[in-house]
CSV table of N, CA and C in Angstrom, one decimal:
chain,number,residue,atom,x,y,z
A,1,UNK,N,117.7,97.9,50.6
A,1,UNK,CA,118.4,96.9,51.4
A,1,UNK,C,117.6,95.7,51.6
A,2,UNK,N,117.7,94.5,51.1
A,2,UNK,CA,117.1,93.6,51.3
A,2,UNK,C,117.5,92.6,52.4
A,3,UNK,N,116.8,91.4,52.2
A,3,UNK,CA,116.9,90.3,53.5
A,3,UNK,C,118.3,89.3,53.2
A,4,UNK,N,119.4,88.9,53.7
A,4,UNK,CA,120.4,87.7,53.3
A,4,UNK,C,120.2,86.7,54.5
A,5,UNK,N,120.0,85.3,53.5
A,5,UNK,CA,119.5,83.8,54.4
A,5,UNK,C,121.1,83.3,54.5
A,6,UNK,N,121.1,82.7,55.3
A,6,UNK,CA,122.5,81.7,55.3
A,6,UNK,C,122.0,80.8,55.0
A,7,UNK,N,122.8,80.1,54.0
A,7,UNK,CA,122.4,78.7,53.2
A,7,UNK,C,122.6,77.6,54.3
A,8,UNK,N,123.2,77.6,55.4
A,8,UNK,CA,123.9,76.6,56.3
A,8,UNK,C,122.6,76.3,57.1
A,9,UNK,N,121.9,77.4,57.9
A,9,UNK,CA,121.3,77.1,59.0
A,9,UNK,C,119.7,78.0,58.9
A,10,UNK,N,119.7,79.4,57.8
A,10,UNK,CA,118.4,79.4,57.6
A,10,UNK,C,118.3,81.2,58.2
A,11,UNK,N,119.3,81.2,58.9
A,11,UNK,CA,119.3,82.4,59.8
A,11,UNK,C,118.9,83.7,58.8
A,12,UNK,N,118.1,84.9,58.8
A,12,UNK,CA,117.8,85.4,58.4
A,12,UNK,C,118.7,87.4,58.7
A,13,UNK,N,119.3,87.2,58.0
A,13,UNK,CA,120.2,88.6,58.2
A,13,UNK,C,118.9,90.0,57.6
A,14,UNK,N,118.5,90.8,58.5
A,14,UNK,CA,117.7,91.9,58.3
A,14,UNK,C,118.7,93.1,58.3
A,15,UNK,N,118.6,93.9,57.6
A,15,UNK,CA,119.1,95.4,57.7
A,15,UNK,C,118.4,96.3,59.0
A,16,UNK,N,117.4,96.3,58.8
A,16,UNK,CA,116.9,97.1,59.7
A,16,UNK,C,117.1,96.9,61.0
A,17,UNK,N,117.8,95.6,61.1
A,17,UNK,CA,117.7,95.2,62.7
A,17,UNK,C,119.1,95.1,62.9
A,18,UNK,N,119.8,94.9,61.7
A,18,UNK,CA,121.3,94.4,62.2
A,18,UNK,C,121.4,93.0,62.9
A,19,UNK,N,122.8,93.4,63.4
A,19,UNK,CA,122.6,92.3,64.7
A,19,UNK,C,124.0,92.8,66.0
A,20,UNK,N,123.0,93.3,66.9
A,20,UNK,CA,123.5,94.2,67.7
A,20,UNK,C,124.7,93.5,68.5
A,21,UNK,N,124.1,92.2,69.0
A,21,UNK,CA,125.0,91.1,69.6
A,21,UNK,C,126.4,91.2,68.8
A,22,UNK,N,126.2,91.4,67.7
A,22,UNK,CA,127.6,91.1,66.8
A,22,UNK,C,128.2,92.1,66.0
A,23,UNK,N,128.0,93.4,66.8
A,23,UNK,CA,128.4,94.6,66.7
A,23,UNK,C,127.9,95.5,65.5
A,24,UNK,N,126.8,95.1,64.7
A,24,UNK,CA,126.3,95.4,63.6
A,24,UNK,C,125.2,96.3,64.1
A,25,UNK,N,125.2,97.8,63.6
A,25,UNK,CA,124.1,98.4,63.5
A,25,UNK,C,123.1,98.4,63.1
A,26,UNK,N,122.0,98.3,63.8
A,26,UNK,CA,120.4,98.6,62.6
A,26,UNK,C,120.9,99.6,61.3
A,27,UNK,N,119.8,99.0,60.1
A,27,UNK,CA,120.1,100.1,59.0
A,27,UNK,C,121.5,99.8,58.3
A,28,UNK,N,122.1,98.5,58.5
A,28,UNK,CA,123.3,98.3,57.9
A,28,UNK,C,123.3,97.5,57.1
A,29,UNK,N,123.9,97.7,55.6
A,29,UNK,CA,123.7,97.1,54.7
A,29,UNK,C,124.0,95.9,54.7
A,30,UNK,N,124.0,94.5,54.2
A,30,UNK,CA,125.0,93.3,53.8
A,30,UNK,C,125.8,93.2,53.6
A,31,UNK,N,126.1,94.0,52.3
A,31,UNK,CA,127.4,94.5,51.6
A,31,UNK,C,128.3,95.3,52.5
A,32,UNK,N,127.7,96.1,54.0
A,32,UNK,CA,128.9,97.2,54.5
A,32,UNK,C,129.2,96.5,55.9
A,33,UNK,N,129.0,95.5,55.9
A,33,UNK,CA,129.3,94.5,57.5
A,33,UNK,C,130.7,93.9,57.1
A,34,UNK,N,131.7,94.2,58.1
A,34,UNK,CA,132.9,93.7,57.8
A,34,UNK,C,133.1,92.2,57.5
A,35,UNK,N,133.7,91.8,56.7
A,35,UNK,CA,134.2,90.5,56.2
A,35,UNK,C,134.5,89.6,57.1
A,36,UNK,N,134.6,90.2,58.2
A,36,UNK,CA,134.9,89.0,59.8
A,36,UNK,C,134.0,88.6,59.7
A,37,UNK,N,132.6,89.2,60.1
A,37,UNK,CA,131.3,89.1,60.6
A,37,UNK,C,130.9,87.6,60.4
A,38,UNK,N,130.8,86.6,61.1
A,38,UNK,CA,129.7,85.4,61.2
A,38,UNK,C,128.4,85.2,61.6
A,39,UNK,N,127.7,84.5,61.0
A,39,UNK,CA,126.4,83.9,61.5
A,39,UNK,C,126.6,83.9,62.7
A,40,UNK,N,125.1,84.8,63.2
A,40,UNK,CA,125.0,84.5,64.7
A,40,UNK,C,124.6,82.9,65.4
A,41,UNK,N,124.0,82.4,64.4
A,41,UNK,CA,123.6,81.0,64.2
A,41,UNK,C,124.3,80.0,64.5
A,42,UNK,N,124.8,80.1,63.6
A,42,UNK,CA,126.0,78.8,62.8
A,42,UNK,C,127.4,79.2,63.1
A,43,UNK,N,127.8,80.4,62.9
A,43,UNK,CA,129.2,80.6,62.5
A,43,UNK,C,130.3,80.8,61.3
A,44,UNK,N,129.3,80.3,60.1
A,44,UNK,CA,130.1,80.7,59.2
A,44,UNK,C,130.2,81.9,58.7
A,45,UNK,N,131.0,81.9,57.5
A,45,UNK,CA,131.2,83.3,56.7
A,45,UNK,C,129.9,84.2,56.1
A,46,UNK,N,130.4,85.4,55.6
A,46,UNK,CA,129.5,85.9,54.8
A,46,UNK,C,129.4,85.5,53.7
A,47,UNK,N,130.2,84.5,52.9
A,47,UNK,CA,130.1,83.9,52.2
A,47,UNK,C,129.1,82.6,51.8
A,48,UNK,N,128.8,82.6,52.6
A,48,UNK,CA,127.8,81.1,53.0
A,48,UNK,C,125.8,82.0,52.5
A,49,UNK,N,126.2,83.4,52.6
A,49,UNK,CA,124.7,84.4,52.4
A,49,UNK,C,123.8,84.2,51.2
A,50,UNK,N,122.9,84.2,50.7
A,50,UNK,CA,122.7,84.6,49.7
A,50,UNK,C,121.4,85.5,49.8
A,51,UNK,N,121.2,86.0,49.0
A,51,UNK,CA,119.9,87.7,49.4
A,51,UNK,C,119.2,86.5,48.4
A,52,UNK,N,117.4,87.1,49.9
A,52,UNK,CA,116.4,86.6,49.7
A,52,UNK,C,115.7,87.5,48.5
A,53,UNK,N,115.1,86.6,47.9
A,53,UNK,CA,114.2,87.2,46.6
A,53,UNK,C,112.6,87.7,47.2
């Protein structure tokens, strides 16, 4: 499970950490976070992600 940056604002999506505020469990993949899901950041889509190298 790797790291996804939002191209908009920088925010840094971790697996391990999730993001609890936004109903996302630690340990949860990129790929398995519902398609609603936005930047806690910014607001955009998960479309806006791209996984860090």
């Amino acid at each position: 499970m790797g790291k996804w940056v939002c191209t908009v604002c920088g925010y840094v999506y971790d697996p391990e950490v999730g993001d609890p505020d936004g109903g996302i469990a630690p340990n949860t993949a990129f790929e398995d976070i519902p398609e609603s899901w936005v930047c806690p950041e910014c607001g955009v889509g998960k479309d806006m992600f791209e996984k860090e190298d």
